[in-house]
Amino acid sequence: MKGPGISSKKYWTAGVIAAASLCVVAIRLMFQGVPSPAGPEEPAGGFSAARALMDVAKIAAEIHPAGSAAHTRARGYLLNRLRETGLEISRQDTIAARTWFPNYHTAGTVHNLAARLRGTDSRGSVLIMAHYDSVDSGPGASDDAAAVAAMLEAVRVIKQGPRMKNDLIFLFTDGEEAGLLGATAFLRDHPWRSAVRFVINLEARGTRGASTLFETGRGNGRIIGDFIREDPHPTGNSLTNAIYSYLPNDTDFTVFREAGFQGLNFAFIGNAAAYHTMLDNANNVDPASLQHHGSHVLALARFYGNDSLEGLTGEDAVYFTIIGGFMVAYSGFLSLIFSILIVSFTLAVSARFIMKRKMKMKPALLGLGGNMVIIAAVPGAAFLLWKLVLFLHPGYAGMIMGDIYNREWYVAALILFSLLVYAVLFKTFLKKIRPVDLFVPGLAVWSLLLAASTAMMPGAAFIFQWPLLFAAVQLLFITGDAEDRKGRAPLFFVLSMPAILMVTDMLHGVYTGLTLGSGVIAASVVFSLFLLLFSPLMGEVIRDGASFVIALTGAVAVLSIAGGAVTGSIDNERPRQNSLVYAYDADASDAMWASCDHTTDRWTSQFFGGRETRGPLPAFFPITGKCLMRPYGFLIGKAPWIALNPPSARILKDRRDRTGRQRTVNARFTPGGNTMAMVLYIKDDNKKIAALSVDGQDLRRIDESVLKPGHRMMMKMVDLENWIVIRYQGLPADGILVSFTTDSGAPTEIRCVDIYGQLPDMQRMGYSERPSGMIPAPDFLLRDSTMVSRRFFL
């Protein structure tokens, strides 16, 4: 019979291991490499986030999408600030167009602002870039006014010091949110483009967090070394760079990367719930994130401003942050060698253990099966818990970007609940097999993962290399004898620290980068894979205190869920998001309200009155019958008629070739009012359109094979086989000129949609305005706006 003293000692071991693990996690999360923000008292020779925030407040004082009156005011302020710097200023006013998918094009009028600080003996220019336009659903304080302000403050600081050898170009692009139009225009025909050798871009997809290096040019080995050596606060990893190349996301840097330029792309992405919403305001910008932006600009501008700017491209590197601003990097070739050696070592020690300890086939197969159960059960449990969260908070389903306001509570709950499921399964498995019977097959799984990542995604190899190496070392200290266990828990904990640090970083990155709603499955799969490496440590803990571990983990998980439920209310600081448009089909003389919300709420219900339907909106979105990224159609209700002028079309030229089989049509499409944008849907189900241009910009069909996987996935969500789409933002007063060549058969059907940047006057229509505690959702299709559609046959 065991006395209470022995039981307490066992619980003490489990408690110490749990506390030590929590300390390692906390240290990794606390030290993200973000510098402390400098206040207004910072000397003139230093970067001050407080000073930069004053510019943020001015630029992001109101929503200012490209083409709006507010955007003109923001540009005027920025131009005056640039004049104060005394730099050489170039203003580029032009029309730009970009093809995203086969048959999908964006175009618009852009007004780029560039300022050049000439060097003493320039061998090329270093381009530092950010965009100053916002989306139409938020003022864009973080995205991207913070970057603009960081550049302005950096210019002031740089001018305090000695001149550099190379030219520095500070480019403030227009129309990034409208389709990377400003960057496209600069690279196409700006007179300063030819001297550019290196590009630094600043972005944001949230309001706080580290300004992380998430993308580089191809062949980044040398510049990663420069970054780690010269930047005082380097953060980032090669996994993010690898994954980003697959995602549908893009920034201005994309334009330069596609053109072969070398460079670095930075962004802070914490609090994605505020992204592209009214919460992206100056009050919510984290000064530390802004300071981090500035530290990158200053350090890299000073280094590359005096560099030869030669040999910038070479072999890709594998790199990652260990803790704080401490990063390591090594070449892809060296990473390959590491992978080969680590896999070989793992297989060798595993074979040694199997032969020396006579590991049986049946326990090994049971262990492999147990690992597969863990890999399946942990994500499954996390998914069910997330469904519970959505049940508790129905409003979270409307968070377009997938993040929620009190995400920390539920991230903790998801991880703890996953750990609880793992602990219960582990205890159950111990009735049949030993921890080592789980551990050895787990090492084999990880060896396969390391080999696969090295071959298919080299930038991700570091995730598997070092946790696997230290885990394999543990096998040298495992005898396999149940009675020989004393004193091994501290050793196993120390050898598990690389895995603890890595899984902390990975979970933080997945839940932040993919957001909570989108990243639940991915994060829990990552977590389940790392759990396979903790079998020796878990064996010590479970044997000495299974009930303690399960009870403690379960209790804290429940408390985290309760904390999320208590803090999950929707209020002025954490408003509910909803979407609404007024849509008028001029051909059918039919007015309607439309939304992409899953259900109506206390404000939107007044527009639908319980008589809404679900379905397509072919007059406004002929390429899709669903809200993008949603499994359902548009919410549609009848609306009162208001006087709105529809767009018009006038044929300027209709000329047939000598054979009479082909015709070239030039037509001008004019908006019916002061619109923000116009979208043209050109029917091309018979593939008769042979040439297409808008305002002199050729729109060429691109091959689907050149698209990023994420873009190919998005393209499948819409019908671009039968329709050609042109979205034009920042319309000239006299409209846009479209030219196309087709056959001389039936007229070409074109659906023209005017988009106004706001809803009609609600009070004049007899409706209440959106109350406090609600904001427009940053929906992909239906943001607060008025749309007028008309069909033409040309």
Short mmCIF file of N, CA, C and O in Angstrom, two decimals, residues 291-389:
data_model
loop_
_atom_site.label_atom_id
_atom_site.label_comp_id
_atom_site.label_asym_id
_atom_site.label_seq_id
_atom_site.Cartn_x
_atom_site.Cartn_y
_atom_site.Cartn_z
N GLN A 291 7.29 50.79 -34.44
CA GLN A 291 8.72 50.94 -34.16
C GLN A 291 9.52 49.84 -34.86
O GLN A 291 10.62 50.09 -35.38
N HIS A 292 8.97 48.63 -34.88
CA HIS A 292 9.65 47.52 -35.54
C HIS A 292 9.77 47.77 -37.04
O HIS A 292 10.83 47.50 -37.65
N HIS A 293 8.70 48.26 -37.67
CA HIS A 293 8.77 48.67 -39.07
C HIS A 293 9.95 49.63 -39.27
O HIS A 293 10.76 49.46 -40.20
N GLY A 294 9.99 50.65 -38.42
CA GLY A 294 11.04 51.67 -38.57
C GLY A 294 12.44 51.13 -38.39
O GLY A 294 13.38 51.54 -39.09
N SER A 295 12.61 50.17 -37.44
CA SER A 295 13.95 49.61 -37.21
C SER A 295 14.43 48.86 -38.44
O SER A 295 15.63 48.91 -38.78
N HIS A 296 13.52 48.17 -39.14
CA HIS A 296 13.90 47.49 -40.38
C HIS A 296 14.34 48.50 -41.44
O HIS A 296 15.37 48.31 -42.10
N VAL A 297 13.54 49.53 -41.64
CA VAL A 297 13.83 50.50 -42.69
C VAL A 297 15.18 51.15 -42.46
O VAL A 297 16.01 51.26 -43.37
N LEU A 298 15.41 51.61 -41.23
CA LEU A 298 16.67 52.31 -40.95
C LEU A 298 17.88 51.40 -41.13
O LEU A 298 18.85 51.77 -41.81
N ALA A 299 17.84 50.21 -40.54
CA ALA A 299 19.00 49.33 -40.60
C ALA A 299 19.29 48.89 -42.03
O ALA A 299 20.45 48.92 -42.48
N LEU A 300 18.27 48.51 -42.76
CA LEU A 300 18.48 47.98 -44.11
C LEU A 300 18.78 49.09 -45.11
O LEU A 300 19.56 48.89 -46.05
N ALA A 301 18.17 50.26 -44.93
CA ALA A 301 18.49 51.38 -45.82
C ALA A 301 19.94 51.80 -45.65
O ALA A 301 20.64 52.09 -46.63
N ARG A 302 20.41 51.82 -44.43
CA ARG A 302 21.80 52.21 -44.18
C ARG A 302 22.78 51.18 -44.72
O ARG A 302 23.84 51.53 -45.26
N PHE A 303 22.42 49.90 -44.60
CA PHE A 303 23.33 48.87 -45.09
C PHE A 303 23.35 48.84 -46.62
O PHE A 303 24.41 48.96 -47.24
N TYR A 304 22.17 48.65 -47.23
CA TYR A 304 22.13 48.55 -48.68
C TYR A 304 22.39 49.89 -49.36
O TYR A 304 22.77 49.94 -50.52
N GLY A 305 22.20 50.97 -48.61
CA GLY A 305 22.53 52.28 -49.16
C GLY A 305 24.02 52.46 -49.39
O GLY A 305 24.43 53.33 -50.16
N ASN A 306 24.82 51.62 -48.74
CA ASN A 306 26.28 51.68 -48.93
C ASN A 306 26.86 50.39 -49.49
O ASN A 306 28.07 50.22 -49.53
N ASP A 307 25.99 49.49 -49.94
CA ASP A 307 26.42 48.21 -50.45
C ASP A 307 26.72 48.31 -51.95
O ASP A 307 26.25 49.23 -52.64
N SER A 308 27.44 47.33 -52.46
CA SER A 308 27.73 47.30 -53.89
C SER A 308 26.51 46.93 -54.71
O SER A 308 26.47 47.16 -55.92
N LEU A 309 25.50 46.32 -54.05
CA LEU A 309 24.27 45.85 -54.70
C LEU A 309 24.57 44.84 -55.80
O LEU A 309 23.83 44.73 -56.78
N GLU A 310 25.63 44.09 -55.61
CA GLU A 310 25.99 43.02 -56.53
C GLU A 310 25.90 41.68 -55.81
O GLU A 310 26.10 41.60 -54.59
N GLY A 311 25.64 40.63 -56.58
CA GLY A 311 25.58 39.30 -56.00
C GLY A 311 24.48 39.12 -54.97
O GLY A 311 24.65 38.39 -53.99
N LEU A 312 23.35 39.77 -55.19
CA LEU A 312 22.26 39.71 -54.22
C LEU A 312 21.48 38.40 -54.29
O LEU A 312 20.78 38.04 -53.34
N THR A 313 21.59 37.70 -55.38
CA THR A 313 20.82 36.47 -55.57
C THR A 313 21.74 35.26 -55.61
O THR A 313 22.78 35.28 -56.28
N GLY A 314 21.37 34.24 -54.88
CA GLY A 314 22.15 33.01 -54.86
C GLY A 314 21.28 31.86 -54.43
O GLY A 314 20.09 31.80 -54.76
N GLU A 315 21.82 30.96 -53.64
CA GLU A 315 21.06 29.81 -53.17
C GLU A 315 20.09 30.24 -52.08
O GLU A 315 20.38 31.10 -51.26
N ASP A 316 18.91 29.62 -52.08
CA ASP A 316 17.94 29.89 -51.02
C ASP A 316 18.45 29.37 -49.69
O ASP A 316 19.13 28.34 -49.61
N ALA A 317 18.10 30.09 -48.61
CA ALA A 317 18.53 29.72 -47.27
C ALA A 317 17.36 29.12 -46.48
O ALA A 317 16.20 29.36 -46.77
N VAL A 318 17.71 28.34 -45.47
CA VAL A 318 16.77 27.90 -44.45
C VAL A 318 17.06 28.74 -43.22
O VAL A 318 18.21 28.83 -42.78
N TYR A 319 16.03 29.37 -42.67
CA TYR A 319 16.26 30.29 -41.55
C TYR A 319 15.04 30.27 -40.63
O TYR A 319 13.92 29.98 -41.04
N PHE A 320 15.28 30.61 -39.36
CA PHE A 320 14.18 30.66 -38.40
C PHE A 320 14.64 31.40 -37.15
O PHE A 320 15.82 31.54 -36.87
N THR A 321 13.65 31.89 -36.41
CA THR A 321 13.88 32.58 -35.15
C THR A 321 13.84 31.57 -34.02
O THR A 321 12.89 30.78 -33.92
N ILE A 322 14.84 31.58 -33.16
CA ILE A 322 14.84 30.69 -32.00
C ILE A 322 14.07 31.33 -30.86
O ILE A 322 13.13 30.76 -30.32
N ILE A 323 14.44 32.54 -30.51
CA ILE A 323 13.74 33.28 -29.47
C ILE A 323 14.13 34.74 -29.58
O ILE A 323 15.25 35.08 -29.99
N GLY A 324 13.18 35.62 -29.28
CA GLY A 324 13.46 37.04 -29.39
C GLY A 324 13.88 37.41 -30.80
O GLY A 324 13.25 37.01 -31.77
N GLY A 325 14.96 38.16 -30.92
CA GLY A 325 15.47 38.53 -32.23
C GLY A 325 16.67 37.70 -32.64
O GLY A 325 17.46 38.12 -33.49
N PHE A 326 16.80 36.51 -32.05
CA PHE A 326 17.94 35.65 -32.37
C PHE A 326 17.53 34.68 -33.47
O PHE A 326 16.69 33.81 -33.28
N MET A 327 18.10 34.85 -34.65
CA MET A 327 17.80 34.02 -35.80
C MET A 327 19.03 33.25 -36.23
O MET A 327 20.17 33.68 -36.01
N VAL A 328 18.79 32.11 -36.83
CA VAL A 328 19.87 31.32 -37.43
C VAL A 328 19.50 31.03 -38.87
O VAL A 328 18.33 31.01 -39.24
N ALA A 329 20.51 30.83 -39.69
CA ALA A 329 20.29 30.54 -41.10
C ALA A 329 21.43 29.67 -41.61
O ALA A 329 22.56 29.73 -41.12
N TYR A 330 21.11 28.85 -42.57
CA TYR A 330 22.13 28.05 -43.25
C TYR A 330 21.64 27.77 -44.66
O TYR A 330 20.44 27.91 -44.97
N SER A 331 22.55 27.37 -45.50
CA SER A 331 22.23 27.20 -46.91
C SER A 331 21.33 26.00 -47.14
O SER A 331 21.24 25.09 -46.31
N GLY A 332 20.68 26.00 -48.28
CA GLY A 332 19.86 24.86 -48.64
C GLY A 332 20.66 23.58 -48.74
O GLY A 332 20.17 22.50 -48.38
N PHE A 333 21.90 23.69 -49.24
CA PHE A 333 22.75 22.50 -49.34
C PHE A 333 23.10 21.96 -47.97
O PHE A 333 23.04 20.75 -47.72
N LEU A 334 23.44 22.87 -47.06
CA LEU A 334 23.76 22.45 -45.71
C LEU A 334 22.53 21.86 -45.02
O LEU A 334 22.64 20.88 -44.26
N SER A 335 21.37 22.40 -45.32
CA SER A 335 20.13 21.85 -44.77
C SER A 335 19.92 20.42 -45.26
O SER A 335 19.48 19.55 -44.49
N LEU A 336 20.24 20.17 -46.52
CA LEU A 336 20.13 18.82 -47.06
C LEU A 336 21.06 17.87 -46.31
O LEU A 336 20.67 16.74 -45.96
N ILE A 337 22.28 18.31 -46.06
CA ILE A 337 23.24 17.49 -45.31
C ILE A 337 22.72 17.21 -43.90
O ILE A 337 22.77 16.08 -43.41
N PHE A 338 22.20 18.28 -43.25
CA PHE A 338 21.64 18.09 -41.91
C PHE A 338 20.52 17.05 -41.92
O PHE A 338 20.44 16.18 -41.05
N SER A 339 19.65 17.16 -42.89
CA SER A 339 18.52 16.23 -42.96
C SER A 339 18.99 14.79 -43.14
O SER A 339 18.49 13.86 -42.49
N ILE A 340 19.95 14.59 -44.03
CA ILE A 340 20.48 13.24 -44.26
C ILE A 340 21.10 12.69 -42.98
O ILE A 340 20.86 11.53 -42.59
N LEU A 341 21.90 13.51 -42.31
CA LEU A 341 22.57 13.05 -41.09
C LEU A 341 21.57 12.77 -39.97
O LEU A 341 21.70 11.77 -39.24
N ILE A 342 20.57 13.63 -39.83
CA ILE A 342 19.60 13.46 -38.74
C ILE A 342 18.74 12.22 -38.98
O ILE A 342 18.49 11.44 -38.05
N VAL A 343 18.29 12.03 -40.20
CA VAL A 343 17.51 10.82 -40.51
C VAL A 343 18.36 9.57 -40.31
O VAL A 343 17.90 8.56 -39.74
N SER A 344 19.59 9.64 -40.76
CA SER A 344 20.49 8.48 -40.60
C SER A 344 20.72 8.17 -39.12
O SER A 344 20.68 7.00 -38.70
N PHE A 345 20.96 9.21 -38.34
CA PHE A 345 21.17 9.01 -36.90
C PHE A 345 19.92 8.42 -36.24
O PHE A 345 20.01 7.50 -35.42
N THR A 346 18.77 8.95 -36.61
CA THR A 346 17.51 8.47 -36.03
C THR A 346 17.29 7.00 -36.37
O THR A 346 16.91 6.19 -35.50
N LEU A 347 17.51 6.65 -37.61
CA LEU A 347 17.33 5.25 -38.01
C LEU A 347 18.34 4.36 -37.30
O LEU A 347 18.02 3.22 -36.91
N ALA A 348 19.56 4.86 -37.11
CA ALA A 348 20.60 4.05 -36.48
C ALA A 348 20.27 3.77 -35.01
O ALA A 348 20.37 2.62 -34.54
N VAL A 349 19.89 4.82 -34.27
CA VAL A 349 19.60 4.61 -32.85
C VAL A 349 18.30 3.80 -32.69
O VAL A 349 18.16 3.03 -31.72
N SER A 350 17.39 3.97 -33.61
CA SER A 350 16.15 3.17 -33.55
C SER A 350 16.47 1.69 -33.79
O SER A 350 15.97 0.80 -33.08
N ALA A 351 17.32 1.41 -34.80
CA ALA A 351 17.70 0.03 -35.09
C ALA A 351 18.47 -0.58 -33.93
O ALA A 351 18.26 -1.74 -33.56
N ARG A 352 19.35 0.23 -33.34
CA ARG A 352 20.12 -0.24 -32.18
C ARG A 352 19.19 -0.61 -31.03
O ARG A 352 19.38 -1.66 -30.38
N PHE A 353 18.20 0.24 -30.80
CA PHE A 353 17.28 -0.04 -29.69
C PHE A 353 16.46 -1.30 -29.98
O PHE A 353 16.28 -2.15 -29.11
N ILE A 354 15.97 -1.42 -31.20
CA ILE A 354 15.13 -2.56 -31.55
C ILE A 354 15.90 -3.87 -31.39
O ILE A 354 15.39 -4.86 -30.84
N MET A 355 17.16 -3.88 -31.84
CA MET A 355 17.95 -5.11 -31.78
C MET A 355 18.42 -5.40 -30.36
O MET A 355 18.37 -6.54 -29.90
N LYS A 356 18.85 -4.34 -29.65
CA LYS A 356 19.40 -4.55 -28.32
C LYS A 356 18.33 -4.84 -27.28
O LYS A 356 18.52 -5.68 -26.39
N ARG A 357 17.19 -4.15 -27.40
CA ARG A 357 16.13 -4.30 -26.41
C ARG A 357 15.05 -5.27 -26.86
O ARG A 357 14.05 -5.44 -26.19
N LYS A 358 15.28 -5.86 -28.02
CA LYS A 358 14.35 -6.86 -28.53
C LYS A 358 12.91 -6.34 -28.58
O LYS A 358 11.99 -6.93 -28.00
N MET A 359 12.75 -5.22 -29.26
CA MET A 359 11.42 -4.63 -29.41
C MET A 359 10.57 -5.54 -30.29
O MET A 359 10.97 -5.91 -31.40
N LYS A 360 9.41 -5.93 -29.82
CA LYS A 360 8.56 -6.87 -30.52
C LYS A 360 7.76 -6.17 -31.62
O LYS A 360 7.46 -4.99 -31.55
N MET A 361 7.38 -6.97 -32.61
CA MET A 361 6.63 -6.44 -33.74
C MET A 361 5.23 -5.98 -33.31
O MET A 361 4.76 -4.91 -33.72
N LYS A 362 4.56 -6.80 -32.51
CA LYS A 362 3.18 -6.47 -32.13
C LYS A 362 3.10 -5.14 -31.37
O LYS A 362 2.28 -4.28 -31.72
N PRO A 363 3.92 -4.92 -30.33
CA PRO A 363 3.87 -3.62 -29.65
C PRO A 363 4.22 -2.46 -30.58
O PRO A 363 3.64 -1.37 -30.46
N ALA A 364 5.16 -2.70 -31.50
CA ALA A 364 5.53 -1.63 -32.43
C ALA A 364 4.36 -1.26 -33.33
O ALA A 364 4.10 -0.07 -33.58
N LEU A 365 3.64 -2.28 -33.81
CA LEU A 365 2.47 -2.01 -34.66
C LEU A 365 1.37 -1.33 -33.86
O LEU A 365 0.68 -0.43 -34.36
N LEU A 366 1.20 -1.77 -32.60
CA LEU A 366 0.21 -1.10 -31.75
C LEU A 366 0.61 0.35 -31.50
O LEU A 366 -0.24 1.24 -31.47
N GLY A 367 1.91 0.57 -31.33
CA GLY A 367 2.40 1.94 -31.13
C GLY A 367 2.17 2.81 -32.35
O GLY A 367 1.76 3.98 -32.24
N LEU A 368 2.41 2.24 -33.53
CA LEU A 368 2.15 2.99 -34.76
C LEU A 368 0.67 3.31 -34.89
O LEU A 368 0.28 4.42 -35.24
N GLY A 369 -0.16 2.32 -34.58
CA GLY A 369 -1.60 2.56 -34.61
C GLY A 369 -2.02 3.61 -33.61
O GLY A 369 -2.88 4.45 -33.89
N GLY A 370 -1.40 3.58 -32.41
CA GLY A 370 -1.69 4.60 -31.41
C GLY A 370 -1.33 5.99 -31.89
O GLY A 370 -2.07 6.97 -31.66
N ASN A 371 -0.20 6.11 -32.58
CA ASN A 371 0.19 7.41 -33.13
C ASN A 371 -0.81 7.90 -34.17
O ASN A 371 -1.13 9.10 -34.22
N MET A 372 -1.30 6.99 -34.98
CA MET A 372 -2.29 7.39 -35.98
C MET A 372 -3.59 7.85 -35.31
O MET A 372 -4.25 8.79 -35.78
N VAL A 373 -3.95 7.17 -34.21
CA VAL A 373 -5.13 7.60 -33.46
C VAL A 373 -4.93 9.01 -32.92
O VAL A 373 -5.84 9.85 -32.97
N ILE A 374 -3.75 9.28 -32.39
CA ILE A 374 -3.45 10.63 -31.86
C ILE A 374 -3.55 11.67 -32.96
O ILE A 374 -4.16 12.74 -32.79
N ILE A 375 -2.96 11.37 -34.13
CA ILE A 375 -2.97 12.32 -35.24
C ILE A 375 -4.39 12.60 -35.72
O ILE A 375 -4.71 13.70 -36.17
N ALA A 376 -5.28 11.61 -35.59
CA ALA A 376 -6.67 11.80 -36.02
C ALA A 376 -7.52 12.40 -34.91
O ALA A 376 -8.36 13.27 -35.16
N ALA A 377 -7.34 11.95 -33.68
CA ALA A 377 -8.23 12.34 -32.58
C ALA A 377 -8.01 13.77 -32.13
O ALA A 377 -8.97 14.49 -31.82
N VAL A 378 -6.76 14.20 -32.08
CA VAL A 378 -6.48 15.55 -31.58
C VAL A 378 -7.10 16.62 -32.50
O VAL A 378 -7.81 17.51 -32.01
N PRO A 379 -6.88 16.58 -33.81
CA PRO A 379 -7.57 17.56 -34.67
C PRO A 379 -9.09 17.42 -34.62
O PRO A 379 -9.80 18.43 -34.67
N GLY A 380 -9.58 16.19 -34.54
CA GLY A 380 -11.02 16.00 -34.48
C GLY A 380 -11.62 16.64 -33.24
O GLY A 380 -12.67 17.29 -33.30
N ALA A 381 -10.95 16.47 -32.11
CA ALA A 381 -11.43 17.07 -30.87
C ALA A 381 -11.39 18.60 -30.95
O ALA A 381 -12.31 19.28 -30.49
N ALA A 382 -10.32 19.13 -31.51
CA ALA A 382 -10.20 20.58 -31.65
C ALA A 382 -11.29 21.13 -32.56
O ALA A 382 -11.87 22.20 -32.29
N PHE A 383 -11.60 20.42 -33.63
CA PHE A 383 -12.64 20.86 -34.55
C PHE A 383 -14.00 20.90 -33.85
O PHE A 383 -14.78 21.85 -34.02
N LEU A 384 -14.31 19.88 -33.06
CA LEU A 384 -15.58 19.85 -32.34
C LEU A 384 -15.66 20.98 -31.32
O LEU A 384 -16.72 21.59 -31.14
N LEU A 385 -14.54 21.27 -30.67
CA LEU A 385 -14.53 22.37 -29.70
C LEU A 385 -14.77 23.70 -30.40
O LEU A 385 -15.49 24.57 -29.89
N TRP A 386 -14.18 23.88 -31.59
CA TRP A 386 -14.39 25.12 -32.33
C TRP A 386 -15.86 25.26 -32.74
O TRP A 386 -16.42 26.36 -32.71
N LYS A 387 -16.49 24.16 -33.09
CA LYS A 387 -17.92 24.21 -33.41
C LYS A 387 -18.73 24.64 -32.18
O LYS A 387 -19.73 25.36 -32.30
N LEU A 388 -18.30 24.21 -31.01
CA LEU A 388 -18.95 24.64 -29.77
C LEU A 388 -18.78 26.14 -29.57
O LEU A 388 -19.73 26.83 -29.16
N VAL A 389 -17.59 26.65 -29.86
CA VAL A 389 -17.35 28.09 -29.75
C VAL A 389 -18.29 28.86 -30.67
O VAL A 389 -18.89 29.88 -30.27
#
